[in-house]
XYZ file of C-alpha atoms in Angstrom:
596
model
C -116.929 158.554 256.777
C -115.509 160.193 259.826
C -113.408 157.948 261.945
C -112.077 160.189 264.774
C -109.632 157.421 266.451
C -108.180 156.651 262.851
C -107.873 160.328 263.186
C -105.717 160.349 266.412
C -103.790 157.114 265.369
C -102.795 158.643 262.135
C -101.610 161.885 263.855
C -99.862 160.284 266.677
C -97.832 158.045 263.787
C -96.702 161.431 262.408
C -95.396 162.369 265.211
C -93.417 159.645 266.025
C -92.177 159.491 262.846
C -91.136 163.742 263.437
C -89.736 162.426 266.321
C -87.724 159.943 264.220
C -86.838 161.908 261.184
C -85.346 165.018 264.019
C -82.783 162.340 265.551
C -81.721 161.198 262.135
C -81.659 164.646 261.168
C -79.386 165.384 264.082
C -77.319 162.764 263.445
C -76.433 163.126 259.696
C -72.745 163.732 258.541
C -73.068 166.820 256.786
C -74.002 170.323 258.408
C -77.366 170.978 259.672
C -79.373 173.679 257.153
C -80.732 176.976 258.492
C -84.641 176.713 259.176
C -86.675 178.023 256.019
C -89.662 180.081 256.940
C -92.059 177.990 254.320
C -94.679 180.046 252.864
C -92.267 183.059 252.867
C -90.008 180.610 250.841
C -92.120 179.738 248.464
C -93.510 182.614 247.569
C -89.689 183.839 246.615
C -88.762 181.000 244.935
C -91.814 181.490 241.877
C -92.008 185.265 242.533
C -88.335 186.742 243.066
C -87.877 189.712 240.721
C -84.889 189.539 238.441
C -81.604 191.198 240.094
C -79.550 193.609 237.985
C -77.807 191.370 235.413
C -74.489 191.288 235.295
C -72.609 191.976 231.769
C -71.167 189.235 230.047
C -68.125 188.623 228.216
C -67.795 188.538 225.122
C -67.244 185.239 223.119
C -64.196 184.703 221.263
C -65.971 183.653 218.463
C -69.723 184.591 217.343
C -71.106 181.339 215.979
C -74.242 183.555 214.434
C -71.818 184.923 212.139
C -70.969 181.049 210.529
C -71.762 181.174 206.738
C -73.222 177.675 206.151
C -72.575 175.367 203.078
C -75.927 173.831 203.240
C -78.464 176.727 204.408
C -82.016 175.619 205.301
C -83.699 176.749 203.083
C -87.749 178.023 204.129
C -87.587 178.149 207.875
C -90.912 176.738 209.088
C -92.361 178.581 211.798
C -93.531 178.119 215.007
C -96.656 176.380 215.735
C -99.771 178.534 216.859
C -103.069 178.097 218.111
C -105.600 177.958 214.971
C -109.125 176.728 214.071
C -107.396 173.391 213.796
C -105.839 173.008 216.725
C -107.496 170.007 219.044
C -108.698 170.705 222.698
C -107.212 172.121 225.370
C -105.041 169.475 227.333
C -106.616 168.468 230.378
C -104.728 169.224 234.311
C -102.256 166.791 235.238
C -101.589 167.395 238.681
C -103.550 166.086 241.208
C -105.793 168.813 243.357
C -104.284 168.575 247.026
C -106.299 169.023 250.186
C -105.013 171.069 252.808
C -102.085 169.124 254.568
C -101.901 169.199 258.613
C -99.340 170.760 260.680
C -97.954 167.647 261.825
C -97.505 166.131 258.179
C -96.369 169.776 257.111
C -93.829 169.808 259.995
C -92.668 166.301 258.855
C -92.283 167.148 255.287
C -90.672 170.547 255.784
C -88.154 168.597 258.053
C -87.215 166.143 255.022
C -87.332 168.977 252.522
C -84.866 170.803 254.727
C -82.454 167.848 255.063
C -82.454 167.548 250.827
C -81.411 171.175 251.111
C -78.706 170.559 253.446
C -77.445 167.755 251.352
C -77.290 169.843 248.275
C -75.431 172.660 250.437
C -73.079 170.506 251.262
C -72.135 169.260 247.659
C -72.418 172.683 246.233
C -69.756 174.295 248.829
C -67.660 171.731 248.127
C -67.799 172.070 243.879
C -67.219 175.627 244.747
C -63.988 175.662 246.782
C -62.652 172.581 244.723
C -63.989 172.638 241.550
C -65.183 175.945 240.718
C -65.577 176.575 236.895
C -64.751 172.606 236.215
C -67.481 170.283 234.375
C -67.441 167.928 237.539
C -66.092 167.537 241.012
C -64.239 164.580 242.384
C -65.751 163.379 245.570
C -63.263 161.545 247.295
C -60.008 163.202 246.261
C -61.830 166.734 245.998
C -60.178 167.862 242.617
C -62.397 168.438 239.535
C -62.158 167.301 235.930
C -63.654 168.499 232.766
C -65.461 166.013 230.326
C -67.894 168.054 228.592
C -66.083 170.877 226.994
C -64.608 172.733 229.618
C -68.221 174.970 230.316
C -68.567 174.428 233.993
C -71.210 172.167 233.510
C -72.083 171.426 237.062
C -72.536 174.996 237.420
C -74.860 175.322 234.557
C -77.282 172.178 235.235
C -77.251 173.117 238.865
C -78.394 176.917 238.555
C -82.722 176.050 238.530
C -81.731 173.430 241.526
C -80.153 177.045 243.326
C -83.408 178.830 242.006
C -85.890 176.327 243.698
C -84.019 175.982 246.626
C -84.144 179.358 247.121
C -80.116 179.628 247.266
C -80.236 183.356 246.172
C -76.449 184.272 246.736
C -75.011 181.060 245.331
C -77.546 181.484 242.008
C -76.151 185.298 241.476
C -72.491 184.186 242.008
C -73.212 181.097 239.549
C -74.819 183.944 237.155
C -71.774 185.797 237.387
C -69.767 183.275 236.964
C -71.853 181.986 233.821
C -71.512 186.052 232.426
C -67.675 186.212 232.734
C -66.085 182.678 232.554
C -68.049 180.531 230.281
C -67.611 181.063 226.707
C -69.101 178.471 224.282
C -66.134 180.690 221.213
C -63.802 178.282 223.225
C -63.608 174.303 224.041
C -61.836 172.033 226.019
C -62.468 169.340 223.762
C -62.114 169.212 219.958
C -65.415 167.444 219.281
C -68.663 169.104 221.598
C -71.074 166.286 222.146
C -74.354 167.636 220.395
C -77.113 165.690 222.976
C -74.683 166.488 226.441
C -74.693 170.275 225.007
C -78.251 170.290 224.816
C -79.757 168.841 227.559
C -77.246 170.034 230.020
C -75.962 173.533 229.281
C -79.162 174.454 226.828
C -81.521 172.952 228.740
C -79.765 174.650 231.965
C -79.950 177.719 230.946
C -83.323 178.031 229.606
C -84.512 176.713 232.334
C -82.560 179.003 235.010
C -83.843 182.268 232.367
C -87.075 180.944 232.654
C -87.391 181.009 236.404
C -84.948 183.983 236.903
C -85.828 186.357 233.987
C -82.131 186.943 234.310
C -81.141 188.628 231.070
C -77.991 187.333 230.757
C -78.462 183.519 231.109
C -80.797 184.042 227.606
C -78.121 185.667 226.119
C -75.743 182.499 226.995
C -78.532 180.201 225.854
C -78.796 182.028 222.066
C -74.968 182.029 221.928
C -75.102 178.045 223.271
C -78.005 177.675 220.440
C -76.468 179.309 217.722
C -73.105 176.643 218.494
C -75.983 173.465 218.477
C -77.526 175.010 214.997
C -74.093 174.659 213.740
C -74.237 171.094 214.274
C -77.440 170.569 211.547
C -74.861 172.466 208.450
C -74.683 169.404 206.569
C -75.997 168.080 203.030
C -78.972 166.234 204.655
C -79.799 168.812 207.229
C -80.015 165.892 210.094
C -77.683 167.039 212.974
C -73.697 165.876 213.798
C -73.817 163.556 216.903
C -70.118 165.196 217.144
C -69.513 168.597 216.716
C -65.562 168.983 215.374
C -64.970 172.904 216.808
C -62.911 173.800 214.452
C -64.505 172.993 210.957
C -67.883 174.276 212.411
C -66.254 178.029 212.930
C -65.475 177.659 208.890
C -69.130 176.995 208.193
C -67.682 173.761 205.763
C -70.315 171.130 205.848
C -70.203 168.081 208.380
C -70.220 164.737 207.973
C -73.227 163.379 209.452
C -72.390 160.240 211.546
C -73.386 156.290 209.804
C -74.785 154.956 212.962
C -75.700 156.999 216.381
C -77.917 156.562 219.078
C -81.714 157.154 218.666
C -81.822 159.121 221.623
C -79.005 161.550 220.189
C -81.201 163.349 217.561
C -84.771 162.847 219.013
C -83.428 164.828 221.992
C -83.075 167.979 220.506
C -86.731 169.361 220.154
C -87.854 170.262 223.376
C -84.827 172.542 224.366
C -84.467 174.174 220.265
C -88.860 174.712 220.713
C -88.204 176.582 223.968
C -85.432 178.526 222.323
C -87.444 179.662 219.543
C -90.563 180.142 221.787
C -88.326 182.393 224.105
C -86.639 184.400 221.494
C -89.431 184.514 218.519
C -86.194 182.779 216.191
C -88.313 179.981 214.735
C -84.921 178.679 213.363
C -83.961 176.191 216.309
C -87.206 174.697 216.099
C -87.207 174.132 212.134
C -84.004 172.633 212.472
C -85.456 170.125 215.495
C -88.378 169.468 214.080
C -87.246 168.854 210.625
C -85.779 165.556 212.966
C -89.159 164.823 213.941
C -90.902 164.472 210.978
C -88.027 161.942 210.333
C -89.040 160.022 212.722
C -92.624 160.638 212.603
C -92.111 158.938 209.402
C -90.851 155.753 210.319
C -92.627 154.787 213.545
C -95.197 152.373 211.841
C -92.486 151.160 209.265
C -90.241 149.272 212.275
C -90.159 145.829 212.994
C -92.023 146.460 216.329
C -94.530 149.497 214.413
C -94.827 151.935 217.456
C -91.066 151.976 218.466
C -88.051 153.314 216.876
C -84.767 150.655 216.911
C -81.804 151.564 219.103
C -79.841 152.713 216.623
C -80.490 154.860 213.533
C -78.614 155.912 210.710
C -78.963 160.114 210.156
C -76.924 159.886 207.477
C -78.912 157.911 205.269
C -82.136 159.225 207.275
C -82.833 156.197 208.254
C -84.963 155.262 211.260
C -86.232 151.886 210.244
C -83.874 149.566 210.197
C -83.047 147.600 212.832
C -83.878 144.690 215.148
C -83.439 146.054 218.620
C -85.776 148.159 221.024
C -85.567 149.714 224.193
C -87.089 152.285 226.159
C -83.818 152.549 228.123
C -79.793 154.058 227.577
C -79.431 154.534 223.496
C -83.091 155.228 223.257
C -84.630 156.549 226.574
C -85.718 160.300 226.139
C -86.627 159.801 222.614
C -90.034 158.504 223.932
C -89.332 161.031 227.257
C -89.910 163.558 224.820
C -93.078 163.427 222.656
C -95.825 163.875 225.219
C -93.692 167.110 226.496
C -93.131 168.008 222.984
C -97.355 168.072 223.096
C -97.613 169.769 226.154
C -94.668 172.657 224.713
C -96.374 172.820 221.727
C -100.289 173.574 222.938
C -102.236 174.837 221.292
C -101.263 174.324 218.063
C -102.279 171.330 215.203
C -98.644 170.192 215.866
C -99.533 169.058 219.512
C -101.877 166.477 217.554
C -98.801 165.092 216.022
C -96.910 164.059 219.058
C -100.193 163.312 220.736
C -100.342 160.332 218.396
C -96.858 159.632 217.937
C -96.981 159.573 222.142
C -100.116 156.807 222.227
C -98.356 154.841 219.717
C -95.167 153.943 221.604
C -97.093 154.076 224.561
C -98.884 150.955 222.984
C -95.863 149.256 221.320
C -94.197 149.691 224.283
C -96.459 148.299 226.368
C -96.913 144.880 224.225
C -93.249 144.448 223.643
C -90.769 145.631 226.701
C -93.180 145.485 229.599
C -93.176 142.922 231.617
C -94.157 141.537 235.286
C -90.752 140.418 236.910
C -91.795 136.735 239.103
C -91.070 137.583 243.161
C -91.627 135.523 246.282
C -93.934 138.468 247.673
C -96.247 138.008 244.186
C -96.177 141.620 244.268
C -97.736 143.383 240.827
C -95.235 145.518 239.543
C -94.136 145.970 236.446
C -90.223 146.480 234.682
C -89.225 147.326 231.195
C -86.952 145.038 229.328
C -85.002 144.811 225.745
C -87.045 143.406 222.777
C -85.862 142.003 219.480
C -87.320 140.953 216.140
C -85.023 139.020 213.917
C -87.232 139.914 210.597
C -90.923 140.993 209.858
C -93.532 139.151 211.215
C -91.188 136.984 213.165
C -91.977 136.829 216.969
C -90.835 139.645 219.025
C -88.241 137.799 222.159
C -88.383 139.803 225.487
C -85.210 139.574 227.034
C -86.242 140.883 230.462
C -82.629 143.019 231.446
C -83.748 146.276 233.088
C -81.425 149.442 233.049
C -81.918 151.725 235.776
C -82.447 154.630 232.890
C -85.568 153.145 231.754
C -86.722 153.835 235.606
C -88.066 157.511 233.561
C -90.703 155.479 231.919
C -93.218 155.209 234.974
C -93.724 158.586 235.052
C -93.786 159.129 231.541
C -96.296 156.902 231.398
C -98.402 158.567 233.928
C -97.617 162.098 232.184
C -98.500 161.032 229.378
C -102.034 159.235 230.574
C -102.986 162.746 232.252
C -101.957 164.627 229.342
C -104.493 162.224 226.753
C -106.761 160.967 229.398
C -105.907 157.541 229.407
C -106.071 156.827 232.642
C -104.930 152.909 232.084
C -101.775 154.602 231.579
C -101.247 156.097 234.477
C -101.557 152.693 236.538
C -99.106 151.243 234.267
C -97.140 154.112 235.219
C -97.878 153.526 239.083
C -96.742 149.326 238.542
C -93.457 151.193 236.771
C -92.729 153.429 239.553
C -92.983 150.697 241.940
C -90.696 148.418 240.101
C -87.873 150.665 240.348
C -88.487 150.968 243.841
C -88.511 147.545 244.167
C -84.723 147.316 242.910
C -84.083 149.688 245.740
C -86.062 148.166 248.769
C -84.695 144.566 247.213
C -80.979 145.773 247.745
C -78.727 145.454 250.863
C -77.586 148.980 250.587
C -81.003 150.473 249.527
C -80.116 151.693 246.342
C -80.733 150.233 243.122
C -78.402 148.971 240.526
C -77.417 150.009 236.626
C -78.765 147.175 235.297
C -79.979 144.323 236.754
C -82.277 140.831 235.114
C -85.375 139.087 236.546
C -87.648 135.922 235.355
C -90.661 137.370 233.704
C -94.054 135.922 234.633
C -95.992 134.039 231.740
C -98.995 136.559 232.729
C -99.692 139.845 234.382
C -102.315 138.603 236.150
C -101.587 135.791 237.972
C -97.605 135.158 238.906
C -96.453 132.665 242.169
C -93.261 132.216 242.985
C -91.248 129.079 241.444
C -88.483 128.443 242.692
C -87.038 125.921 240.315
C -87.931 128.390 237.730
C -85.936 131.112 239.410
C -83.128 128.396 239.867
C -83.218 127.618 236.623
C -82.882 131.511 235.395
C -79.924 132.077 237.190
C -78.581 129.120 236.156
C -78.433 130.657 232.643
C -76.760 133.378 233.785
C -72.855 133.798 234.473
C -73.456 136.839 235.577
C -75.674 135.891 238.860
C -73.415 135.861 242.006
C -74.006 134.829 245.705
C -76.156 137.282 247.714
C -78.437 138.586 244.928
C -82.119 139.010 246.222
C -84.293 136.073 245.245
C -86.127 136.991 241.844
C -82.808 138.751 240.674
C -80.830 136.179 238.461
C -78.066 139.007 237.678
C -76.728 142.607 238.751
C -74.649 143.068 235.491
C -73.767 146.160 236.387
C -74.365 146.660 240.165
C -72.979 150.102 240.393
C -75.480 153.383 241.710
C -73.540 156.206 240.128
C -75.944 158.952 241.276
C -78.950 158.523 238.717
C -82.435 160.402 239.001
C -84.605 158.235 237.169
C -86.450 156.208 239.571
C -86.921 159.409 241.986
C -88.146 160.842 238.891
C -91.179 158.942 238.865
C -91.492 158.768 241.790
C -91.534 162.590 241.612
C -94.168 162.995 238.704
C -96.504 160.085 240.615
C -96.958 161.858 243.726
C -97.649 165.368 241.751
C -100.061 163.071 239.449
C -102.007 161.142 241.930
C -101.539 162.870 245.048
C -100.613 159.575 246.938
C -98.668 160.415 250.289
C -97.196 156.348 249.983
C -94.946 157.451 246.938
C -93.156 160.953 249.581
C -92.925 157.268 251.737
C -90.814 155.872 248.966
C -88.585 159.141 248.620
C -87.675 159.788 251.913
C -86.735 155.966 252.204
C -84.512 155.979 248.695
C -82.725 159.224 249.905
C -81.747 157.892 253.354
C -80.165 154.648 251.618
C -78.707 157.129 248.737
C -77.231 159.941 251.152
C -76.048 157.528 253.345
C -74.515 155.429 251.114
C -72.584 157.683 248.607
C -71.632 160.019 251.329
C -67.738 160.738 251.275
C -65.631 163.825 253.090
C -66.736 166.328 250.917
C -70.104 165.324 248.978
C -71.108 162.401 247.362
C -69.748 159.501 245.131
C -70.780 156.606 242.891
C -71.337 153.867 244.208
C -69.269 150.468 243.072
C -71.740 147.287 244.569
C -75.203 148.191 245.505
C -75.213 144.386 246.585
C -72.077 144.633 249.255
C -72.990 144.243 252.490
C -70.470 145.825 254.468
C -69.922 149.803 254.772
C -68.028 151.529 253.607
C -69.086 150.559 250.367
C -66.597 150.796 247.709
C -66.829 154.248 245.597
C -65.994 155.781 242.556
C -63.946 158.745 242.270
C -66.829 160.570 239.992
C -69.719 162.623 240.619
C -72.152 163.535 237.996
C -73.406 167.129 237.331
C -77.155 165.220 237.198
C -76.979 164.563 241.155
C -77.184 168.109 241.754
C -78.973 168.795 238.672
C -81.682 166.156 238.704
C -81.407 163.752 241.285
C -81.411 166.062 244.668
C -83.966 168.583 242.660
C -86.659 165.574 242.571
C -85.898 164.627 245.781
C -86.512 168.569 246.962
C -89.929 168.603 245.137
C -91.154 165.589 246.241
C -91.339 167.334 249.834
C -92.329 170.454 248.581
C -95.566 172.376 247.855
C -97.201 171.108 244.949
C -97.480 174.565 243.417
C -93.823 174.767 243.765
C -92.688 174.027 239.747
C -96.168 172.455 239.273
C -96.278 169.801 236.352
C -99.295 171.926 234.995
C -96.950 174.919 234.420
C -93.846 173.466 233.728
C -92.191 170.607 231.994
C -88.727 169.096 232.415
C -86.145 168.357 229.869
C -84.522 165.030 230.462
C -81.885 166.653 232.869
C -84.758 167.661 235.282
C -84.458 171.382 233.638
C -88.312 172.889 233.957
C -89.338 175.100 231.112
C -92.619 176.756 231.008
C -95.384 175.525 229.378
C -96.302 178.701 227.315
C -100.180 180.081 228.024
């Protein structure tokens, strides 16, 4: 119904709050960013045609030349569409109406001020850091920690894309053409899953928005080093690549006991690979992984779930008596809805369709749970789960990690995706838990990991206050100051982390709500201002201090330009800009296109 004084209310709100958002804008620490012309802008950013490339170095060693001691074998090929492949996958963004020019003012505004932010971090990684793995915030040096490739430079090139950064993106290209050459390491052991997700997944990502010829020829040279890491008797990948018995092509030793997330990270970025390049060997080698743990994800203690840690070498994905959704085992379950969304259509999307609703389930039953708060609001939080043996009752221990903060929208993703629309609100309750460890903060921002008193029932939850008494009590962890419903802050550090502005992210594309841009722009004035330092941003130490400064780390992650300041960009930009029904991101916020 038409209520014309809602109407004028609702418009004179947004302007106020232009008003608002101008004199914070004008009073922020770092430079103010040039005015983007918006549908100019976005019409460059997912149309620019490709620049003339520029020629690349050679590497100083050619890793497609390696003469493995265990070959393959039959390399399975890629997936394609067939009598037996199931439907077509439904849309998964949400259809937006028209905006007005007040709330497109106001959004543009916050956009603008991401942009600025990024600017600001990027000029200072390129006069202090160029061509190092990270920059140091505070002291403005830079260190290397993951092989010596630049790899700020690399997971920051589709961020430079979508911001429309044209001269920074070709210098980064040329930088990436000359300088970085995966023949050499700074490190005698390249960490397989950091590889991946960051430089792999970086460059894919950058060739498939760019169509820059070069950065595909860095990401076959990059993939030809990861395929390295599956020469071994078993054919299950290295979690550790050692540099120099990989250039002999003698076998590795395939670790006891890694990480599940390690190996069940590798099929989205070797799938793109082989999609891009018609090499159907990076995806055999993947998915040979897959049906590993395809295998074993109704043979588990909790049947739906993998355990936190696995052992490749004895390909085994069974055994163990601890499950989380968060670090150790996180993009694992990220993964399997995208991998069904890479992979359509095909009769292999079916696979990780199901594989997808059954942790979706398990998950749901076993690590979910409704955290007790004076407000009584409904939220939900994932926490740890053990099972001591089979059939014995599965013990919530309700410790959140502010990596599981992913699983909101994958939850959501993954309801649009297999129209399960109960999904998506848990999704929604997910989201809004993460958020809640922000708002619930002195300092805004949320912390590492943090524990809460789970509520008997989702449905109905007051606040006790001898029962929250009582949970702290049983914690040595809880200090003075923590938020009521918090009994610890075990590790009350912010160190730069996308995941809750992920979901936040994927919500607002999902359900079109403007409450969750709301959320954003209030996380990113507590992050900005609180990580701020001379020359970008830093970790934070104590997201409970009261008293600014707050004390900082020395560190900066490549994923805060990479993944963090991208969501934040999209949330306040077009929908069509990197929609979720043409792309899908790798678990370093690097968007590869959904082929079709």
């Amino acid at each position: 119904m038409y209520r014309p004084q809602r109407t004028r209310n609702r418009n004179l709100l947004l302007a106020v709050a232009i008003f608002l958002s101008v004199a914070y804008y004008l009073r922020s620490s770092w430079s103010a960013p040039q005015p983007l012309e918006s549908a100019v802008l976005e019409h460059h950013m997912n149309h620019d045609p490709p620049a003339d490339p520029p020629s690349s170095k050679t590497a100083r060693f050619d890793w497609s030349t390696v003469q493995f001691e265990h070959p393959p074998g039959p390399i399975r090929p890629l997936p394609k569409s067939s009598s037996s492949s199931p439907p077509p996958l439904p849309r998964v963004q949400h259809v937006f109406k028209p905006e007005s020019a007040a709330q497109s003012a106001l959004r543009t505004l916050r956009r603008d001020e991401v942009r600025s932010l990024f600017r600001k971090n990027w000029a200072a990684y390129r006069t202090r850091a160029w061509g190092r793995d990270a920059l140091l915030p505070i002291s403005g040096g830079g260190r290397d920690q993951f092989s010596g490739w630049a790899a700020t430079l690399v997971d920051a090139l589709d961020t430079l894309w979508i911001m429309g950064l044209r001269d920074e993106f070709d210098e980064a290209v040329a930088y990436v053409a000359e300088h970085v050459d995966f023949g050499k390491s700074t490190s005698d052991r390249v960490n397989t899953f950091e590889t991946n997700i960051r430089y792999l997944g970086g460059l894919l990502a950058a060739y498939d928005l760019s169509r820059r010829p070069v950065l595909l020829r860095k990401a076959v040279e990059l993939g030809d080093l990861l395929y390295v890491a599956f020469n071994t008797p078993n054919r299950m990948p290295v979690d550790f690549i050692d540099f120099v018995a990989a250039k002999t092509g003698r076998g590795l030793m395939v670790e006891e006991s890694v990480v599940s997330a390690s190996p069940g990270t590798l099929s989205l970025e070797l799938t793109r690979l082989s999609q891009i390049t018609g090499d159907a060997r990076y995806y055999d080698a993947a998915a040979r992984v897959m049906d590993l743990f395809a295998r074993g994800q109704n043979e588990t203690l909790i049947p739906g779930l993998w355990p936190m840690f696995v052992s490749m070498r004895r390909m085994d994905v069974v055994t163990g008596n601890t499950f989380t959704v968060a670090g150790c085992a996180d993009s694992l379950y990220e993964y399997l809805p995208k991998m069904a969304a890479l992979l359509e259509p095909s009769p292999e999307q079916a696979r990780y369709a199901a594989m997808s609703r059954a942790f979706l389930d398990a998950a749901d039953t076993a690590l979910l749970y409704r955290p007790m708060l004076p407000g009584g609001e409904d939220l939900l939080m994932a926490g740890t789960a053990s099972v001591n043996a089979a059939g014995a009752p599965v013990v919530l221990d309700p410790e959140t990690e502010h990596l599981s903060c992913f699983i909101g929208g994958a939850y959501a993703l993954a309801g649009k995706l297999f129209r399960r629309p109960r999904d998506v609100e848990l999704g929604a309750k997910l989201t809004r838990g993460c958020v809640y460890s922000y708002r619930a903060m002195p300092t805004g921002m949320g912390p590492e990991r943090w524990n809460m008193v789970p509520c008997a029932s989702r449905t109905q939850c007051s606040w006790d206050e001898e029962r929250w008494l009582a949970g702290k009590a049983e914690r040595p962890e809880w200090k003075e100051g923590l938020p009521k419903g918090f009994t610890t802050a075990k590790d009350p550090r912010y160190i730069l982390r996308p995941e809750a502005i992920e979901s936040v992210f994927v919500l607002y594309r999902v359900t079109g709500r403007y409450e969750y841009q709301q959320m954003a722009w209030e996380m990113f004035k507590a992050v900005a201002n609180g990580t701020a330092t001379e020359f970008a941003n830093a970790a934070v130490m104590d997201v409970t201090a009261r008293g600014y400064p707050l004390p900082q780390e020395d560190y900066m992650e490549s994923f805060w330009l990479a993944e963090t300041l991208k969501y934040f960009y999209l949330v306040f930009s077009p929908p069509d800009l990197i929609s979720l029904d043409d792309y899908i991101f790798n678990t370093e916020a690097h968007p590869f296109r959904r082929p079709g």
